[in-house]
Coordinates of C-alpha atoms in Angstrom, one line a residue:
X1 CA 0.0 -0.1 -0.2
X2 CA 1.6 3.5 -0.7
X3 CA 1.6 5.9 1.9
X4 CA -1.1 8.1 0.2
X5 CA -3.1 4.8 0.7
X6 CA -2.6 4.5 3.9
X7 CA -3.5 7.6 4.9
X8 CA -6.8 7.4 2.9
X9 CA -7.4 4.5 4.6
X10 CA -6.9 6.1 8.1
X11 CA -8.7 9.2 7.0
X12 CA -11.7 6.9 5.8
X13 CA -11.6 4.9 9.5
X14 CA -11.7 8.5 11.1
X15 CA -14.4 9.3 9.1
X16 CA -16.4 6.5 9.6
X17 CA -15.6 6.8 13.7
X18 CA -17.0 10.1 13.1
X19 CA -20.2 9.2 11.4
X20 CA -21.0 6.5 14.0
X21 CA -20.5 9.2 16.6
X22 CA -23.1 11.6 15.1
X23 CA -25.4 8.8 14.6
X24 CA -25.1 8.3 18.2
X25 CA -26.1 11.5 19.2
X26 CA -28.9 11.7 16.8
X27 CA -30.3 8.6 18.3
X28 CA -29.7 9.8 21.6
X29 CA -31.7 13.1 20.9
X30 CA -34.7 10.9 19.7
X31 CA -34.6 8.5 22.9
X32 CA -33.2 5.5 21.2
X33 CA -30.2 3.4 21.9
X34 CA -27.3 3.5 19.8
X35 CA -26.5 0.2 18.2
X36 CA -23.0 0.7 17.4
X37 CA -20.3 1.9 19.9
X38 CA -17.4 3.4 17.8
X39 CA -13.7 2.0 19.2
X40 CA -12.7 2.9 22.7
X41 CA -9.2 1.2 23.4
X42 CA -6.4 1.8 25.7
X43 CA -4.1 4.4 23.6
X44 CA -0.6 3.8 22.5
X45 CA 0.5 7.2 22.3
X46 CA 0.4 9.4 25.6
X47 CA 2.4 12.0 27.6
X48 CA 5.1 10.0 29.3
X49 CA 6.5 12.6 31.3
X50 CA 5.2 11.9 35.2
X51 CA 5.1 15.7 35.9
X52 CA 3.3 16.9 33.1
X53 CA 1.3 13.9 33.5
X54 CA 0.3 14.6 37.1
X55 CA 0.0 18.4 36.8
X56 CA -3.0 17.6 34.2
X57 CA -4.4 15.0 36.3
X58 CA -4.6 17.2 39.1
X59 CA -6.7 19.6 37.2
X60 CA -8.8 17.0 35.3
X61 CA -9.5 14.8 38.3
X62 CA -10.5 17.9 40.6
X63 CA -13.0 19.0 37.6
X64 CA -14.8 16.0 37.2
X65 CA -15.1 15.2 40.6
X66 CA -16.2 18.8 41.1
X67 CA -18.9 18.4 38.4
X68 CA -20.1 14.9 38.2
X69 CA -18.9 13.2 41.3
X70 CA -20.6 16.2 43.4
X71 CA -23.9 16.1 41.4
X72 CA -24.1 11.9 41.9
X73 CA -23.7 12.7 45.9
X74 CA -26.3 15.3 45.7
X75 CA -28.6 13.4 43.3
X76 CA -28.8 16.2 41.1
X77 CA -29.4 14.5 37.8
X78 CA -29.2 17.8 35.8
X79 CA -25.8 18.1 36.9
X80 CA -24.7 15.0 36.3
X81 CA -26.0 14.9 33.3
X82 CA -24.4 18.4 32.0
X83 CA -20.9 17.2 33.3
X84 CA -20.8 14.5 30.4
X85 CA -19.7 15.7 26.9
X86 CA -21.8 16.2 23.8
X87 CA -22.0 12.8 22.4
X88 CA -21.5 10.8 25.7
X89 CA -21.5 6.9 25.1
X90 CA -22.0 4.5 28.2
X91 CA -22.0 1.0 29.4
X92 CA -23.5 0.7 33.3
X93 CA -25.0 -2.0 34.6
X94 CA -28.6 -2.0 35.9
X95 CA -29.4 -3.0 39.4
X96 CA -31.3 -6.0 38.2
X97 CA -27.9 -7.4 35.9
X98 CA -25.3 -9.5 36.2
X99 CA -25.6 -12.3 38.6
X100 CA -27.1 -12.7 42.3
X101 CA -24.9 -14.3 44.3
X102 CA -26.6 -16.5 47.4
X103 CA -26.0 -14.9 51.0
X104 CA -27.9 -14.7 54.1
X105 CA -26.4 -11.5 55.0
X106 CA -26.8 -9.7 52.1
X107 CA -28.0 -9.0 48.9
X108 CA -25.0 -9.6 46.4
X109 CA -25.0 -9.0 42.7
X110 CA -21.6 -9.4 40.5
X111 CA -21.4 -7.2 37.5
X112 CA -19.2 -7.8 34.8
X113 CA -18.8 -6.0 31.1
X114 CA -20.5 -8.7 29.2
X115 CA -23.7 -8.0 27.2
X116 CA -23.8 -4.1 28.9
X117 CA -26.0 -1.9 26.3
X118 CA -24.5 1.3 25.0
X119 CA -26.0 4.2 26.6
X120 CA -26.8 8.2 25.9
X121 CA -26.2 10.5 28.7
X122 CA -29.5 10.3 29.7
X123 CA -30.0 6.7 29.7
X124 CA -26.6 6.8 31.5
X125 CA -27.8 8.9 34.3
X126 CA -31.3 7.1 34.8
X127 CA -29.3 3.8 35.3
X128 CA -27.2 5.6 37.8
X129 CA -30.6 6.9 39.3
X130 CA -32.1 3.4 39.5
X131 CA -29.2 2.2 41.5
X132 CA -30.5 5.2 44.1
X133 CA -34.0 5.3 43.9
X134 CA -35.1 3.9 47.1
X135 CA -32.2 5.6 49.0
X136 CA -32.5 8.6 51.0
X137 CA -29.1 9.6 51.1
X138 CA -25.7 9.3 49.6
X139 CA -23.4 8.8 52.4
X140 CA -19.8 7.8 50.3
X141 CA -18.7 8.2 46.9
X142 CA -15.2 7.1 45.5
X143 CA -13.4 8.4 42.3
X144 CA -10.1 7.2 42.2
X145 CA -8.1 7.0 38.8
X146 CA -5.4 4.3 39.0
X147 CA -4.1 4.9 35.5
X148 CA -4.2 8.3 33.7
X149 CA -2.8 8.6 30.3
X150 CA -2.6 11.7 28.9
X151 CA -3.0 12.5 25.0
X152 CA 0.0 14.4 23.6
X153 CA -2.2 17.2 22.7
X154 CA -3.3 17.7 26.2
X155 CA -7.2 17.8 24.9
X156 CA -8.0 14.2 26.1
X157 CA -7.1 11.2 28.6
X158 CA -7.8 7.9 29.0
X159 CA -8.5 6.9 32.6
X160 CA -9.1 3.7 34.4
X161 CA -10.5 4.3 38.3
X162 CA -12.2 2.7 41.2
X163 CA -15.5 4.0 41.1
X164 CA -18.2 3.9 44.3
X165 CA -21.2 4.9 45.9
X166 CA -22.9 4.1 48.8
X167 CA -26.2 5.2 50.4
X168 CA -28.6 4.3 53.2
X169 CA -32.4 3.3 52.6
X170 CA -35.3 4.5 54.8
X171 CA -35.1 1.5 56.9
X172 CA -31.6 2.2 57.9
X173 CA -29.9 -0.3 55.8
X174 CA -27.4 0.6 53.5
X175 CA -26.4 -0.1 50.1
X176 CA -23.0 0.2 48.1
X177 CA -22.1 -0.1 44.5
X178 CA -18.5 -0.5 43.5
X179 CA -16.4 -1.5 40.5
X180 CA -13.7 -0.3 38.0
X181 CA -14.7 1.8 34.9
X182 CA -12.6 2.9 32.0
X183 CA -13.3 6.4 30.5
X184 CA -12.3 9.1 28.6
X185 CA -12.0 12.5 29.3
X186 CA -12.3 15.9 27.2
X187 CA -11.3 19.4 27.8
X188 CA -11.4 22.4 25.5
X189 CA -9.4 25.1 27.9
X190 CA -7.4 22.4 30.1
X191 CA -9.1 23.6 33.2
X192 CA -12.9 22.2 32.6
X193 CA -12.8 18.5 31.8
X194 CA -15.9 16.2 30.6
X195 CA -16.6 13.0 30.7
X196 CA -17.2 11.7 27.3
X197 CA -16.8 7.8 27.6
X198 CA -17.3 5.3 30.6
X199 CA -17.4 2.1 30.4
X200 CA -17.5 -0.5 33.3
X201 CA -15.5 -2.9 33.8
X202 CA -16.2 -5.3 36.8
X203 CA -17.9 -4.8 40.0
X204 CA -20.4 -5.5 42.7
X205 CA -23.4 -4.1 44.2
X206 CA -24.4 -5.3 48.2
X207 CA -27.5 -4.5 49.9
X208 CA -27.7 -5.0 54.0
X209 CA -30.6 -7.3 55.0
X210 CA -29.3 -6.6 58.8
X211 CA -29.1 -3.6 60.3
X212 CA -25.1 -1.9 60.2
X213 CA -22.4 -1.6 63.2
X214 CA -23.0 0.7 65.7
X215 CA -20.4 2.3 67.9
X216 CA -21.0 1.5 71.5
X217 CA -17.4 2.4 72.9
X218 CA -18.8 5.0 75.2
X219 CA -21.9 2.8 76.6
X220 CA -19.6 0.1 77.4
X221 CA -16.9 1.7 79.3
X222 CA -13.8 1.0 76.6
X223 CA -12.5 3.9 77.1
X224 CA -9.4 5.8 78.1
X225 CA -9.3 8.1 80.7
X226 CA -8.8 11.3 78.5
X227 CA -10.3 15.1 79.5
X228 CA -12.0 16.6 76.5
X229 CA -9.3 19.2 76.3
X230 CA -7.1 16.2 75.7
X231 CA -9.3 14.8 73.2
X232 CA -9.3 18.1 71.3
X233 CA -5.4 18.3 71.5
X234 CA -5.4 14.7 70.0
X235 CA -8.0 15.5 67.4
X236 CA -5.8 18.6 66.2
X237 CA -3.2 16.6 65.7
X238 CA -4.9 13.9 63.8
X239 CA -6.4 16.5 61.4
X240 CA -2.9 17.6 60.9
X241 CA -1.9 14.0 60.0
X242 CA -0.2 13.5 63.2
X243 CA 0.6 9.8 64.4
X244 CA -1.5 9.7 67.9
X245 CA -2.8 6.1 68.4
X246 CA 0.1 3.7 68.0
X247 CA -0.8 0.7 70.4
X248 CA -3.1 -2.3 70.2
X249 CA -5.0 -4.3 72.5
X250 CA -5.5 -8.3 73.4
X251 CA -8.6 -10.1 74.5
X252 CA -8.5 -12.5 77.0
X253 CA -10.0 -14.1 79.6
X254 CA -8.0 -12.4 82.4
X255 CA -10.1 -13.4 85.6
X256 CA -11.0 -16.9 84.5
X257 CA -14.9 -15.8 85.0
X258 CA -15.7 -17.1 81.5
X259 CA -16.2 -13.7 79.7
X260 CA -13.4 -12.0 77.6
X261 CA -11.7 -9.3 78.9
X262 CA -9.7 -6.5 77.3
X263 CA -6.3 -5.2 77.8
X264 CA -5.5 -2.0 75.8
X265 CA -2.6 0.8 75.6
X266 CA -1.1 3.6 73.8
X267 CA 2.2 4.0 73.4
X268 CA 4.0 6.5 75.8
X269 CA 0.1 6.8 77.4
X270 CA -2.0 4.4 78.9
X271 CA -2.4 0.9 79.5
X272 CA -5.7 0.1 80.9
X273 CA -7.6 -3.3 81.9
X274 CA -11.0 -3.3 81.0
X275 CA -13.2 -6.4 82.7
X276 CA -15.9 -7.9 81.4
X277 CA -18.8 -7.2 83.6
X278 CA -21.1 -10.3 82.2
X279 CA -23.6 -8.0 81.8
X280 CA -22.5 -6.1 78.2
X281 CA -20.5 -3.9 79.7
X282 CA -16.7 -3.3 81.2
X283 CA -14.9 -2.0 84.7
X284 CA -11.4 -0.9 85.5
X285 CA -9.5 -3.7 86.3
X286 CA -5.9 -3.5 87.9
X287 CA -3.2 -4.0 85.6
X288 CA 0.3 -3.6 86.1
X289 CA 1.2 -0.2 87.1
X290 CA 3.8 1.0 84.3
X291 CA 5.1 4.7 83.8
X292 CA 3.3 6.2 80.9
X293 CA 6.6 6.9 79.2
X294 CA 7.2 3.4 79.7
X295 CA 4.5 1.6 77.8
X296 CA 5.8 -0.4 75.3
X297 CA 4.4 -0.6 71.7
X298 CA 3.2 -3.7 71.9
X299 CA 2.0 -6.6 74.8
X300 CA 0.7 -10.3 75.0
X301 CA -1.5 -11.5 77.3
X302 CA -0.8 -15.9 77.7
X303 CA -0.2 -18.5 80.7
X304 CA 3.3 -18.9 80.0
X305 CA 4.0 -21.4 83.0
X306 CA 1.1 -23.5 82.8
X307 CA -0.6 -22.4 86.5
X308 CA -4.0 -21.3 85.1
X309 CA -2.9 -17.9 85.7
X310 CA -2.0 -15.6 82.6
X311 CA 1.2 -13.4 82.8
X312 CA 1.8 -10.1 80.6
X313 CA 4.6 -10.3 78.3
X314 CA 5.9 -6.8 77.7
X315 CA 7.6 -5.5 74.3
X316 CA 9.8 -3.1 76.1
X317 CA 13.2 -5.1 75.8
X318 CA 15.1 -2.0 77.8
X319 CA 18.0 -2.5 75.3
X320 CA 20.9 -0.7 76.2
X321 CA 24.5 0.6 74.7
X322 CA 26.3 -1.8 76.7
X323 CA 25.4 -4.8 74.7
X324 CA 22.4 -6.1 77.0
X325 CA 18.7 -6.3 76.9
X326 CA 16.2 -7.8 79.0
X327 CA 12.7 -9.6 78.2
X328 CA 10.1 -8.8 80.7
X329 CA 7.2 -11.2 81.8
X330 CA 4.9 -9.2 84.4
X331 CA 3.6 -12.0 87.1
X332 CA 0.7 -11.7 89.4
X333 CA 1.3 -12.2 93.0
X334 CA -2.2 -11.7 94.7
X335 CA -3.1 -8.0 94.4
X336 CA 0.6 -7.1 93.1
X337 CA 2.8 -7.4 90.3
X338 CA 6.5 -9.0 90.0
X339 CA 8.6 -8.6 87.0
X340 CA 10.5 -11.6 86.0
X341 CA 13.6 -10.7 83.2
X342 CA 15.7 -12.8 81.1
X343 CA 18.7 -11.3 80.0
X344 CA 19.9 -11.3 76.3
X345 CA 22.9 -10.0 74.2
X346 CA 22.7 -7.7 71.6
X347 CA 25.1 -5.5 69.4
X348 CA 26.5 -2.8 71.5
X349 CA 24.6 0.4 70.5
X350 CA 21.3 -1.3 70.2
X351 CA 18.9 1.0 71.4
X352 CA 15.2 2.2 71.2
X353 CA 14.1 -1.3 69.8
X354 CA 10.5 -1.1 68.5
X355 CA 8.7 -4.4 68.7
X356 CA 5.8 -4.6 66.7
X357 CA 4.3 -8.0 67.4
X358 CA 4.5 -10.6 70.0
X359 CA 3.9 -14.3 68.4
X360 CA 3.8 -17.3 70.5
X361 CA 4.1 -20.9 69.5
X362 CA 5.0 -24.8 70.5
X363 CA 7.3 -25.1 67.3
X364 CA 9.6 -27.1 69.5
X365 CA 6.9 -29.1 70.5
X366 CA 8.2 -29.8 74.2
X367 CA 5.1 -28.5 75.7
X368 CA 5.7 -25.0 76.5
X369 CA 4.9 -21.7 74.9
X370 CA 8.2 -20.2 72.9
X371 CA 7.9 -16.2 71.9
X372 CA 9.1 -15.0 68.8
X373 CA 9.3 -10.7 68.2
X374 CA 9.0 -8.8 65.7
X375 CA 11.1 -6.0 65.8
X376 CA 10.3 -3.0 63.6
X377 CA 13.7 -0.5 63.9
X378 CA 16.1 0.6 66.6
X379 CA 17.1 4.2 67.5
X380 CA 20.2 4.1 64.8
X381 CA 17.8 2.8 62.0
X382 CA 17.1 5.3 59.3
X383 CA 14.0 6.6 57.7
X384 CA 13.9 5.0 54.0
X385 CA 14.6 8.4 52.7
X386 CA 17.0 6.9 50.3
X387 CA 15.1 3.3 49.9
X388 CA 11.7 2.5 50.2
X389 CA 12.2 -0.5 48.4
X390 CA 14.8 -2.8 49.7
X391 CA 16.0 -1.6 53.2
X392 CA 17.3 -3.8 55.7
X393 CA 18.5 -1.3 58.1
X394 CA 15.7 -1.9 60.3
X395 CA 16.1 -4.3 63.7
X396 CA 16.7 -8.0 64.5
X397 CA 13.6 -10.4 65.7
X398 CA 14.1 -12.5 68.6
X399 CA 13.3 -16.0 69.2
X400 CA 12.9 -16.8 73.2
X401 CA 12.8 -20.4 74.3
X402 CA 11.0 -21.1 77.4
X403 CA 12.9 -23.2 79.7
X404 CA 10.7 -23.1 82.4
X405 CA 9.9 -21.0 85.6
X406 CA 9.4 -17.8 83.3
X407 CA 13.0 -17.9 82.1
X408 CA 13.9 -17.7 78.5
X409 CA 17.0 -17.8 76.4
X410 CA 17.1 -15.8 73.0
X411 CA 17.9 -18.3 70.0
X412 CA 17.2 -16.5 66.8
X413 CA 20.7 -16.6 65.4
X414 CA 21.3 -19.8 66.6
X415 CA 18.4 -21.5 65.2
X416 CA 18.8 -20.3 61.5
X417 CA 16.4 -17.1 62.1
X418 CA 18.7 -14.0 60.7
X419 CA 18.5 -10.4 59.1
X420 CA 17.9 -7.2 60.4
X421 CA 14.9 -5.8 58.5
X422 CA 11.2 -3.5 59.5
X423 CA 9.1 -7.0 60.9
X424 CA 5.4 -5.9 61.4
X425 CA 4.1 -9.4 61.6
X426 CA 4.5 -13.4 61.8
X427 CA 2.9 -16.2 61.5
X428 CA 3.5 -19.8 62.6
X429 CA 2.1 -22.5 60.6
X430 CA 2.7 -25.6 58.4
X431 CA 3.5 -24.1 55.4
X432 CA 5.1 -27.1 53.7
X433 CA 2.5 -30.1 55.5
X434 CA 5.4 -31.9 56.6
X435 CA 4.1 -32.1 60.2
X436 CA 6.0 -29.1 62.2
X437 CA 5.8 -25.1 62.4
X438 CA 7.6 -23.0 59.8
X439 CA 7.7 -19.1 60.6
X440 CA 6.2 -16.6 58.0
X441 CA 8.0 -13.1 58.9
X442 CA 6.4 -10.4 57.2
X443 CA 8.3 -7.1 56.5
X444 CA 7.9 -3.6 55.4
X445 CA 10.3 -2.0 52.6
X446 CA 11.9 -5.2 51.6
X447 CA 11.1 -8.9 51.1
X448 CA 9.1 -11.3 53.2
X449 CA 10.5 -14.3 54.4
X450 CA 9.4 -18.0 55.2
X451 CA 11.8 -19.8 57.5
X452 CA 11.6 -23.7 57.0
X453 CA 11.7 -25.8 60.2
X454 CA 13.9 -28.9 59.2
X455 CA 12.1 -30.9 61.7
X456 CA 15.0 -30.5 64.7
X457 CA 13.9 -26.8 65.5
X458 CA 16.4 -25.3 63.5
X459 CA 15.4 -23.0 60.4
X460 CA 16.4 -22.5 56.5
X461 CA 15.4 -18.9 54.8
X462 CA 13.6 -20.5 51.8
X463 CA 14.6 -17.9 49.4
X464 CA 13.0 -19.5 46.4
X465 CA 9.4 -19.6 47.8
X466 CA 7.1 -17.4 46.1
X467 CA 6.7 -15.6 49.5
X468 CA 10.3 -14.5 49.4
X469 CA 10.3 -13.5 45.7
X470 CA 9.7 -9.7 45.6
X471 CA 9.7 -6.6 47.8
X472 CA 6.4 -5.8 50.1
X473 CA 5.1 -3.6 52.5
X474 CA 3.5 -5.9 54.8
X475 CA 1.8 -5.1 57.8
X476 CA -0.9 -8.0 58.4
X477 CA -1.2 -11.7 57.7
X478 CA -3.9 -14.0 58.3
X479 CA -4.4 -18.0 57.1
X480 CA -7.5 -20.2 56.8
X481 CA -9.3 -22.3 54.4
X482 CA -11.9 -19.6 53.7
X483 CA -14.2 -22.0 51.9
X484 CA -13.7 -25.4 53.9
X485 CA -12.6 -27.0 50.8
X486 CA -9.0 -28.0 51.4
X487 CA -7.6 -24.8 49.4
X488 CA -5.4 -22.9 52.3
X489 CA -4.9 -19.3 51.5
X490 CA -2.9 -16.5 53.1
X491 CA -3.9 -13.3 53.1
X492 CA -1.7 -10.2 53.5
X493 CA -2.4 -6.6 54.3
X494 CA -0.4 -4.0 52.3
X495 CA -0.6 -0.7 50.8
X496 CA -2.6 -0.2 47.6
X497 CA -1.5 3.1 45.8
X498 CA -3.4 4.9 43.3
X499 CA -1.1 7.2 42.4
X500 CA 1.4 4.5 42.3
X501 CA 0.2 2.6 39.8
X502 CA -0.4 5.8 38.0
X503 CA 3.1 6.8 37.8
X504 CA 5.2 3.7 37.8
X505 CA 3.4 3.1 34.4
X506 CA 4.7 6.3 32.9
X507 CA 8.0 6.8 34.8
X508 CA 10.5 6.1 31.9
X509 CA 14.0 6.7 33.6
X510 CA 13.2 3.3 35.6
X511 CA 14.6 -0.1 34.4
X512 CA 11.8 -3.0 33.6
X513 CA 12.7 -4.6 37.0
X514 CA 12.3 -1.6 39.0
X515 CA 8.8 -0.8 37.0
X516 CA 8.0 -4.2 37.8
X517 CA 8.7 -4.1 41.6
X518 CA 7.1 -0.9 41.8
X519 CA 3.7 -1.8 40.1
X520 CA 3.8 -5.0 42.2
X521 CA 3.9 -2.6 45.6
X522 CA 1.2 -0.7 44.5
X523 CA -1.4 -3.2 43.7
X524 CA -2.0 -3.6 47.2
X525 CA -2.7 -6.7 49.2
X526 CA -1.7 -9.9 48.2
X527 CA -3.4 -13.7 48.5
X528 CA -1.7 -16.7 48.5
X529 CA -3.6 -19.3 47.4
X530 CA -2.3 -23.2 48.0
X531 CA -3.6 -25.7 45.4
X532 CA -4.2 -29.4 47.7
X533 CA -3.3 -31.4 44.3
X534 CA -0.2 -29.6 43.2
X535 CA 1.0 -28.6 46.6
X536 CA 1.9 -25.2 44.7
X537 CA 1.1 -21.5 46.0
X538 CA -0.2 -19.0 43.7
X539 CA -0.8 -15.4 43.9
X540 CA -4.6 -14.6 43.2
X541 CA -5.4 -11.2 45.0
X542 CA -6.5 -9.5 41.8
X543 CA -8.3 -12.5 40.1
X544 CA -10.5 -12.7 43.4
X545 CA -10.6 -8.9 44.0
X546 CA -9.0 -8.4 47.2
X547 CA -6.2 -6.6 46.6
X548 CA -7.0 -3.0 46.7
X549 CA -8.0 -1.4 50.5
X550 CA -5.9 1.6 50.3
X551 CA -3.5 1.8 53.2
X552 CA -4.4 -1.5 54.7
X553 CA -3.0 -2.5 58.4
X554 CA -3.8 -5.7 60.3
X555 CA -6.4 -8.4 58.3
X556 CA -8.5 -11.5 59.6
X557 CA -10.6 -14.2 58.4
X558 CA -13.3 -14.4 60.2
X559 CA -17.0 -15.7 59.9
X560 CA -18.8 -12.8 60.0
X561 CA -22.0 -14.1 59.0
X562 CA -22.3 -17.5 60.7
X563 CA -22.8 -19.3 57.3
X564 CA -19.8 -21.7 57.8
X565 CA -17.3 -19.8 55.4
X566 CA -14.8 -17.0 56.1
X567 CA -14.7 -13.5 55.0
X568 CA -11.6 -11.3 55.3
X569 CA -11.5 -7.9 57.6
X570 CA -8.9 -5.3 56.7
X571 CA -8.2 -2.5 59.1
X572 CA -7.4 0.2 56.6
X573 CA -6.9 4.2 56.5
X574 CA -4.2 6.1 58.9
X575 CA -6.4 9.3 60.3
X576 CA -10.0 10.8 59.8
X577 CA -10.3 14.3 59.2
X578 CA -12.9 16.4 61.2
X579 CA -13.7 18.3 58.6
X580 CA -15.7 15.9 55.9
X581 CA -13.9 17.8 52.8
X582 CA -10.6 17.7 53.8
X583 CA -8.5 14.8 53.0
X584 CA -7.9 11.7 55.0
X585 CA -4.6 10.2 55.2

């Protein structure tokens, strides 16, 4: 074909596309659905300069949210239609479309992209309106692009995003529609952007059949002693994105009355014992008297000596520059407390060890409980400014072997567990199904590790295992046979980054491996699934749609609706601003 012939073919194709678009507009004005949708594909030519693209994204996304999403939140259907470009075409599922998923707790419908009709602006807005037909209020909207490809002419962009809105029905129940959509935005002046195309990719609608969870913290007495003035100071710090609430809680039957009690603490603040009164509330009990400045990052409650009374293990190792540290166990003696210390060696200069988790097990099968401490950093650890992908300047983790009589010896290095990473969590489990417990170590800013038990209580770091393959921001781990079919799964909470997905896709100055790692870090949570036939593990989080949970922390498999299988609960977010219009962090 000649150059002129090729140009003629391209012109003909463009003309055909234009005619199809004109026909669609005419049919829309006549109230009929267009039969054919012009091609809408991911472009091959787009701006690859990250700064230029992100600058355009900031303007475009703010413009679309200010017009289209604000109109949806306020159920202003005229303004919503006005936010769509002339000739708009879309694909969006009607409430009754898709596939119903049987569930006793809520109505669930899954929507795919197959078979969705082409919709003009009026029909598209009407479909969204149908989803909200029985809502009295829209309580939540989400519009989070994770792919933004700016046309070289800066007049349009191809956008893929997470879309969600949720609302409250007259009976107080809630509904939620969430999915992934792809769209094209256009602009005439690079300031005001309109949505020209929007197509549903996949997602789910949920309709609650039971009342939502409600906060009864104050009614039950589960709160710290804090004055209104201090609460206001803490709130102002949170609004300024300050970290004010690092700590945790442990649930146990502290006084052996068959009711669960709660021990809760805040680092550098209060350690409080809440005893269950058996009537749905809690009263303050007497725990160890620990000075406010000495309250640790972590604690664990368990019976270490088999006498039927729980001890309290502290994450405060009191590591000193002279090369000594102590594991502290608080022991009840009548109405008072004693502290048992097990001294161990640390490298000179080790101070300020931050222990993020205390994980018990009887991995050596001698009948008593040993302790693994996940250590995040020391006073000398750096702040990752130079390396947020592979940082090995954290802290050494410790394995304490129970010698009886509340005495412990630290034996991590001697048993093959080494490294100085930023550990958040660990899980003892028989990962290779050979009858003994192995150790999964979850790390921030670097690879995780699977330490395989050799059967004699020593461990080998299996660097070939899938769990060890890449860098992570791991902050939580949970394991279960979620569907009771022999297919075990391990879920890891991580961090999803919409901005990371956009930026790493564009960054031309990165090598292929760094781009791959960047996109992996940005993809969010991970789900490793073991095939019971082949015994192989595979990562299936995206396929199972459980990767996106934003900034995720702890996670847990739990049967919330008592139907015999397990759901995944993920604690996410960082701070919530008092001003609903201000961004959370």
